[in-house]
CSV table of C-alpha atoms in Angstrom, one decimal:
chain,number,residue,atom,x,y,z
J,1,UNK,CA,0.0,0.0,0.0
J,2,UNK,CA,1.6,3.3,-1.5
J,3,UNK,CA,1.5,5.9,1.5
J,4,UNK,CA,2.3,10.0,1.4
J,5,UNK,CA,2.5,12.5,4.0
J,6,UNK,CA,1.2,16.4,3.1
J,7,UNK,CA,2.1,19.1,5.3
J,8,UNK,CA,0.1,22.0,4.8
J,9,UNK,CA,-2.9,19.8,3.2
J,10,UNK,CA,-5.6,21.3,4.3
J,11,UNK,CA,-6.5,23.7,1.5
J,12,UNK,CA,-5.0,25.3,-1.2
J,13,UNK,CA,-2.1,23.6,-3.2
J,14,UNK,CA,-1.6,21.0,-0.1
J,15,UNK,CA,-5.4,20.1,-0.6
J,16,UNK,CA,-5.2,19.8,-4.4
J,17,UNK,CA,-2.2,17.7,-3.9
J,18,UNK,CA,-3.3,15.2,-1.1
J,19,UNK,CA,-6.7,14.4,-3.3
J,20,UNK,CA,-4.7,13.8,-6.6
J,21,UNK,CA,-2.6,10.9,-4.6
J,22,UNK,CA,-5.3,9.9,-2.9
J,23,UNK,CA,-6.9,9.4,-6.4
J,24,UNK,CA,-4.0,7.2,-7.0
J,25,UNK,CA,-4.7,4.8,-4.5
J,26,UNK,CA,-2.6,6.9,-1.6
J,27,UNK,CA,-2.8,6.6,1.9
J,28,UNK,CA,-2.4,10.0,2.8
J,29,UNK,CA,-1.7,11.8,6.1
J,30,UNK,CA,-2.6,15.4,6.1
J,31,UNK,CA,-0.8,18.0,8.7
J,32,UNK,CA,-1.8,21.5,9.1
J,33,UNK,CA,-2.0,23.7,11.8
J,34,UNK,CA,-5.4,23.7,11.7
J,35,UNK,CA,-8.1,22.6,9.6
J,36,UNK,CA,-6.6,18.9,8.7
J,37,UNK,CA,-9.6,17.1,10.6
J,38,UNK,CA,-12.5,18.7,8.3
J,39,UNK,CA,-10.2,18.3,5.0
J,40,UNK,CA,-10.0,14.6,5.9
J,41,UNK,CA,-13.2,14.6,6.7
J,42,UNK,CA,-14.2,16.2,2.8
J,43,UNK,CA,-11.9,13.8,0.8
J,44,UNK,CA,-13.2,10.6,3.0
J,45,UNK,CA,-16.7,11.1,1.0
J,46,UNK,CA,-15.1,11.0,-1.9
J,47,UNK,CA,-12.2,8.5,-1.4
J,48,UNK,CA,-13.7,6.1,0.9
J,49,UNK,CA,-11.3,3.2,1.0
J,50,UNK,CA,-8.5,5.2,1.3
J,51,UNK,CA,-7.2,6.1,4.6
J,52,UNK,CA,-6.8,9.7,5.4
J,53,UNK,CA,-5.1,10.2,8.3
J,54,UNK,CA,-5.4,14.0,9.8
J,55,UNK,CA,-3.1,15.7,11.9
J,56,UNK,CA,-3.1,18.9,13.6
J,57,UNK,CA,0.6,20.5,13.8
J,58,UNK,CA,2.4,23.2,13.5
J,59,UNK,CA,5.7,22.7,11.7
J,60,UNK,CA,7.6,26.0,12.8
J,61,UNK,CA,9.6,24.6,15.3
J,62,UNK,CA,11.6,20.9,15.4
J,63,UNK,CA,9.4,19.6,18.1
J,64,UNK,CA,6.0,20.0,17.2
J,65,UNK,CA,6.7,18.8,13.2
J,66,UNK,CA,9.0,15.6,15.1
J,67,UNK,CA,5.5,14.7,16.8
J,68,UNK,CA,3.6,15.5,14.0
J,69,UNK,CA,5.4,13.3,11.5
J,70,UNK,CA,5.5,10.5,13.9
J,71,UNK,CA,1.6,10.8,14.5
J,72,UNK,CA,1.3,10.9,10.7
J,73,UNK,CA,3.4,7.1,10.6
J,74,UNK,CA,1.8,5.8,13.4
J,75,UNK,CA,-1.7,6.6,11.3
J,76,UNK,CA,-0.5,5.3,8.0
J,77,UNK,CA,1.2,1.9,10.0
J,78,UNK,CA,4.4,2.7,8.1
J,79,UNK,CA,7.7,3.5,9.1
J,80,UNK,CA,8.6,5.2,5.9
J,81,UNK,CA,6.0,6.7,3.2
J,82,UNK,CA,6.7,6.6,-0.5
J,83,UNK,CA,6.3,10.5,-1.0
J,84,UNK,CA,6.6,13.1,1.4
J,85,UNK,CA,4.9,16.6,0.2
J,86,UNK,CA,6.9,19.8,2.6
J,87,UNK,CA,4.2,22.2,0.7
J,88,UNK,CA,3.6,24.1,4.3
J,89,UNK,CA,4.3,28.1,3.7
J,90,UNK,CA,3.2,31.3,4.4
J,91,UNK,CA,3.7,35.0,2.8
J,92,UNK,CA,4.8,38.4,3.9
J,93,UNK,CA,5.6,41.1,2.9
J,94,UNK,CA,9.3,43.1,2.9
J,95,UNK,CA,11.2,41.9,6.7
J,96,UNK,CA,7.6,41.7,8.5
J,97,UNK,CA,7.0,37.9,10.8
J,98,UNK,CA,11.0,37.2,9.2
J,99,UNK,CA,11.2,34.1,11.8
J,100,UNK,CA,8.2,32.7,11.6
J,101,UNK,CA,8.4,32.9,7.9
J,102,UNK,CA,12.2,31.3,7.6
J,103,UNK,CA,10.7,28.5,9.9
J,104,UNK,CA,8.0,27.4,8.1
J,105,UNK,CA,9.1,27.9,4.5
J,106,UNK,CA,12.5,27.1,4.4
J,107,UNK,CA,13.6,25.2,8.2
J,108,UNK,CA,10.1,22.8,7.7
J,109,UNK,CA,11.4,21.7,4.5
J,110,UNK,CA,14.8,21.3,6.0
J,111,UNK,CA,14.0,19.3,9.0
J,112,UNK,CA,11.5,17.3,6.7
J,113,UNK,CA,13.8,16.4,4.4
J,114,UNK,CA,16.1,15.5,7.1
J,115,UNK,CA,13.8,13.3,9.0
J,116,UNK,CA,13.1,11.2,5.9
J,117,UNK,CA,16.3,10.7,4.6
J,118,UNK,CA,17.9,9.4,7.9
J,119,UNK,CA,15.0,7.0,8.0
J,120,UNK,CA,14.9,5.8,4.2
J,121,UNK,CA,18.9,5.5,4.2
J,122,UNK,CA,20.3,4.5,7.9
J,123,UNK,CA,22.2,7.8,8.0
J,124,UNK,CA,23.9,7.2,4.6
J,125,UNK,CA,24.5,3.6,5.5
J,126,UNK,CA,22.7,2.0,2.7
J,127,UNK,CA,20.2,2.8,-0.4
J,128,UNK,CA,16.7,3.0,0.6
J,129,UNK,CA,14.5,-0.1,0.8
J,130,UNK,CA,11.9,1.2,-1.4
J,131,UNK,CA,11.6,4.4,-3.6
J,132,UNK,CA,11.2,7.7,-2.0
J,133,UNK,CA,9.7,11.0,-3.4
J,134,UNK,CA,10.5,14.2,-1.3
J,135,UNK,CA,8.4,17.4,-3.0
J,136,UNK,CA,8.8,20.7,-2.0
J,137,UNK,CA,6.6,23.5,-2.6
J,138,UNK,CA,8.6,26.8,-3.4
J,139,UNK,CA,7.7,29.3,-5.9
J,140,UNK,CA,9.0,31.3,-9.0
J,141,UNK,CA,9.8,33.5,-6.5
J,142,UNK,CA,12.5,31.2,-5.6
J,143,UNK,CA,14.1,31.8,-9.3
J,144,UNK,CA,13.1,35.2,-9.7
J,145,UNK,CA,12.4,37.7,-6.9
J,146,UNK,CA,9.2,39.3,-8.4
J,147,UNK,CA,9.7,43.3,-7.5
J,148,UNK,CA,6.1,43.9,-7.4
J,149,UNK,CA,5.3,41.8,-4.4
J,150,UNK,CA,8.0,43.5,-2.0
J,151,UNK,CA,8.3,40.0,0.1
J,152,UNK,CA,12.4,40.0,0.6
J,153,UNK,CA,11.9,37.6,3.4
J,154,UNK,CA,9.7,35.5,1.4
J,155,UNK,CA,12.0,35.3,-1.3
J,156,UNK,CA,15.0,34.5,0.4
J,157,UNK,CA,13.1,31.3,2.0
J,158,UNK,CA,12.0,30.3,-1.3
J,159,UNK,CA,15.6,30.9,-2.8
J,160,UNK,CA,16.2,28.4,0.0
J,161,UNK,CA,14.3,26.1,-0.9
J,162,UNK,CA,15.5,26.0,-4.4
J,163,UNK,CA,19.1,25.6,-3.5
J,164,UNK,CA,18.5,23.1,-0.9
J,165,UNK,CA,16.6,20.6,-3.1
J,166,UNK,CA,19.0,21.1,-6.2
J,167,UNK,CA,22.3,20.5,-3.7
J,168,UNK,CA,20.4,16.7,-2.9
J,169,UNK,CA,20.7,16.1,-6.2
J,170,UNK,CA,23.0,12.9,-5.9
J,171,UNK,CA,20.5,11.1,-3.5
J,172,UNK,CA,18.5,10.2,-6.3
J,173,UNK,CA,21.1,8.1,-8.1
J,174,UNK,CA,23.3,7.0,-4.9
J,175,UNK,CA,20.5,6.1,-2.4
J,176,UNK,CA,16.8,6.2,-4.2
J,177,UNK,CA,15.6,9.5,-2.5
J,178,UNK,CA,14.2,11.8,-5.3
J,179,UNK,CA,14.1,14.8,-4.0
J,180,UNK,CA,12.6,17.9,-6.1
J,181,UNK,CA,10.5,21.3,-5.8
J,182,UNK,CA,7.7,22.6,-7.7
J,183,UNK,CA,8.1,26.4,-8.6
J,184,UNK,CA,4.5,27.9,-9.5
J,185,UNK,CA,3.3,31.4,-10.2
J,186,UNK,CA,0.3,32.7,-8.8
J,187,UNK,CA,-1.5,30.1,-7.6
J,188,UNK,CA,-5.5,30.6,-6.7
J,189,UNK,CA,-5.4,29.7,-2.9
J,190,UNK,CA,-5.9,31.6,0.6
J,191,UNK,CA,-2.6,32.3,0.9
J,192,UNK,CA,-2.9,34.7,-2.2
J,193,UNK,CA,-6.6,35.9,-1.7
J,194,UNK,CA,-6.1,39.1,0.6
J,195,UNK,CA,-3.5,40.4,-1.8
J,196,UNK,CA,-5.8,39.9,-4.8
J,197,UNK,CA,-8.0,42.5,-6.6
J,198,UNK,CA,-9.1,42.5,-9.9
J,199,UNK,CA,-6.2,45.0,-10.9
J,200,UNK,CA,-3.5,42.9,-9.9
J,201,UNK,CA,-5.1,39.7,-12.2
J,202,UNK,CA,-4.9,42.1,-14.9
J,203,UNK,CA,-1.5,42.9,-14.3
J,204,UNK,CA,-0.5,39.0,-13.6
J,205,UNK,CA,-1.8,38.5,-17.4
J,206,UNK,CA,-0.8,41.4,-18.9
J,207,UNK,CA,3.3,41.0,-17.3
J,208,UNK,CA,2.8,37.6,-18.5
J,209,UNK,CA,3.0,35.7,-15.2
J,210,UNK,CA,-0.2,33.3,-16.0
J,211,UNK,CA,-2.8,35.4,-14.5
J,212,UNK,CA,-3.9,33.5,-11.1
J,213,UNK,CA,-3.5,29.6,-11.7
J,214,UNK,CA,-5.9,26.9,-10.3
J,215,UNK,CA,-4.4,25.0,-7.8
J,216,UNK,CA,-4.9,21.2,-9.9
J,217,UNK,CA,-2.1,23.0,-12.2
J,218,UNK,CA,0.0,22.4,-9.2
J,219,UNK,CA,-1.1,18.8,-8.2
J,220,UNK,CA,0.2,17.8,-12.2
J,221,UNK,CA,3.4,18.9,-11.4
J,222,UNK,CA,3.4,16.7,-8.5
J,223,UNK,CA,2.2,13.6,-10.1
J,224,UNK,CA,4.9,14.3,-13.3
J,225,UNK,CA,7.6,14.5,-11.0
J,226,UNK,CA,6.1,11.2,-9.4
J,227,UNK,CA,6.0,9.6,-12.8
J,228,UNK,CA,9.3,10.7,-14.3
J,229,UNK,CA,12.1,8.5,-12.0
J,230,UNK,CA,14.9,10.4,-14.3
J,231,UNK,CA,13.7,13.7,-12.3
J,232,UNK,CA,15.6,14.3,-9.0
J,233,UNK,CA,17.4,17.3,-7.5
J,234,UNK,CA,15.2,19.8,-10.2
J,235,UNK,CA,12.6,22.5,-10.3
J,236,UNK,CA,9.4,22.2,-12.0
J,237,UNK,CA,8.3,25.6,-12.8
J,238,UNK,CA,4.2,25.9,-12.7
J,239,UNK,CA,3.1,28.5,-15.4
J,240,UNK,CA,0.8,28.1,-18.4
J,241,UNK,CA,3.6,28.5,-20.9
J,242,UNK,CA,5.4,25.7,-19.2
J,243,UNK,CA,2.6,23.5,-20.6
J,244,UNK,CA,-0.2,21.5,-18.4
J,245,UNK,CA,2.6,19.3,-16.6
J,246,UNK,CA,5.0,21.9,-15.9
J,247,UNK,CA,8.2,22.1,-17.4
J,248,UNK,CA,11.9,21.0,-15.7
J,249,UNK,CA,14.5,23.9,-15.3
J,250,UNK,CA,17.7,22.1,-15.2
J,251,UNK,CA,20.3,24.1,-13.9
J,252,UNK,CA,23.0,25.9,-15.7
J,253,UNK,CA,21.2,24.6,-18.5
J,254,UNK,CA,22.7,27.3,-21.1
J,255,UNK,CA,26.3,26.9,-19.4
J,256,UNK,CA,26.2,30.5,-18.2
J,257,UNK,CA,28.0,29.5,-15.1
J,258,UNK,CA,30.2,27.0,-16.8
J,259,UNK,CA,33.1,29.7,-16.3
J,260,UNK,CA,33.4,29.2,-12.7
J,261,UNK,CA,34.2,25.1,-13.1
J,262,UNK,CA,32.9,22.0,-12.6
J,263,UNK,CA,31.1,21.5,-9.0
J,264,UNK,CA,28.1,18.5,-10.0
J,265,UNK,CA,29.1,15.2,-9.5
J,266,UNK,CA,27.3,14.1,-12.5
J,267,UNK,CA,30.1,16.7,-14.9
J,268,UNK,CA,33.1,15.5,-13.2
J,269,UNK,CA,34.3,12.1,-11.9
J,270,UNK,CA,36.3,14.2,-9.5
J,271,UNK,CA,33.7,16.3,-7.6
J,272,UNK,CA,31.9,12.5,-7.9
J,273,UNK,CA,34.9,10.8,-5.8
J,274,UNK,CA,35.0,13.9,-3.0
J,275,UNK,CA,31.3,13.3,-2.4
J,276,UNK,CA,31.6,9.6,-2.3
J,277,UNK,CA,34.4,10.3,0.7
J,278,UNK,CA,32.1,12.9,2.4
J,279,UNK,CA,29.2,10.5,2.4
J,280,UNK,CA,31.5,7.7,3.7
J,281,UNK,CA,32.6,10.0,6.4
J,282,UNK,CA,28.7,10.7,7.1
J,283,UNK,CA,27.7,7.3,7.5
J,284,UNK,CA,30.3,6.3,9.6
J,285,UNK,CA,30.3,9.2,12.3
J,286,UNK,CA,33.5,10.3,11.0
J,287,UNK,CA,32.3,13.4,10.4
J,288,UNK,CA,29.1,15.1,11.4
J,289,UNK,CA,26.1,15.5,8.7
J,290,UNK,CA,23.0,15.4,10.8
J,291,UNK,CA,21.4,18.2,13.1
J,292,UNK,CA,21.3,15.3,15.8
């Protein structure tokens, strides 16, 4: 039984995303800080052989996610889940809630990500059992800071996020964790509704950032990412011109940084064998790699 873990699923994009696995036969656990109860109360009418395990947490600080992941396992009766889904965030503007925004956009994903891939690979001591998909949500304000929404904070936790997932690149290959982010544009969810007025869908469409985006556009770009196993440390942008799927942004994929040298170890057999060493040192306590 295929089982995922969504934090931030109670509406919006995490919503959208939960139901399209759990239309795949997913067992889905569904953590928000509120809300999670009456979204898996929704999808359990319409997915009623699937079990949909809610779970009310707040993933800003180590403790509270640590309990709310391990509630989410002990409801899905699995040690590890096939996908995990770090699509919890919030927005604000210019330096305002800078904490509380770092902690849930960018230090969630982090400790996530973390918490998974200790489980699914021993610390480094062996390739996971099974295959793993770990998806962030960030946003094409993680690849461009867009001027007009004056969110500094916001951006720099969603250039976090970008960097973070592209620099686990080598676990797809060397231990069977995918892991990967989505990048959308607007999106039509809460977290975008008080900042919305008719004016500013105009100027989405007429700057030609895609107007405001349903929120299934999203949920493809999970399930493409789920169905493509060559896809692992990338972004998938979200925008209508990226087509219905969304489209893969390699990195460096015009060279422009190819001036500054080789640093992937999938260009150089070099970089390849000083990451092998560092992971050896990892696993074997030789040097530390984890938070704990």
């Amino acid at each position: 039984m295929t089982t995922a873990i969504v934090t931030g699923g109670a509406r919006g994009i995490g919503y959208a995303i939960a139901e399209s696995l759990l239309a795949r036969s997913y067992n889905v656990a569904i953590l928000d800080r509120a809300g999670s109860a009456e979204a898996a109360q929704t999808l359990a009418t319409k997915f009623p052989s699937r079990t949909i395990v809610p779970v009310q947490c707040d993933v800003s600080t180590l403790d509270t996610l640590t309990t709310g992941l391990n509630e989410a396992l002990t409801g899905l009766k699995t040690d590890l889940p096939d996908v995990i889904v770090n699509n919890a965030g919030v927005y604000s503007l210019l330096f305002s809630n800078a904490d509380r925004t770092i902690n849930i956009n960018l230090m969630h994903v982090i400790r996530s990500s973390e918490f998974f891939i200790k489980r699914a690979t021993d610390s480094f001591r062996r390739p996971s059992p099974k295959p793993i998909n770990i998806i962030q949500t960030a946003s094409s304000n993680g690849l461009i800071p867009a001027d007009s929404d004056l969110a500094s904070v916001y951006v720099a936790s969603k250039f976090g996020v970008v960097g973070f997932t592209r620099s686990l690149k080598f676990l797809g290959p060397k231990f069977g964790v995918r892991v990967n982010c989505i990048c959308p544009a607007a999106i039509d969810t809460p977290i975008n509704g008080p900042y919305v007025e008719n004016s500013t869908l105009e100027f989405l469409s007429n700057e030609g950032r895609g107007g405001m985006m349903p929120v299934d556009m999203c949920s493809r770009a999970v399930l493409h990412i789920l169905d493509d196993p060559t896809i692992s440390g990338e972004v998938v942008t979200v925008h209508p011109a990226g087509g219905p799927d969304g489209k893969v942004e390699p990195l460096d994929a015009n060279d422009q940084y190819g001036y500054l040298g080789k640093w992937r170890a999938d260009q150089s057999t070099e970089v390849d064998g000083v990451l092998n060493s560092l992971i050896q040192s990892v696993a074997t306590g030789e040097m530390a790699g984890w938070s704990s």
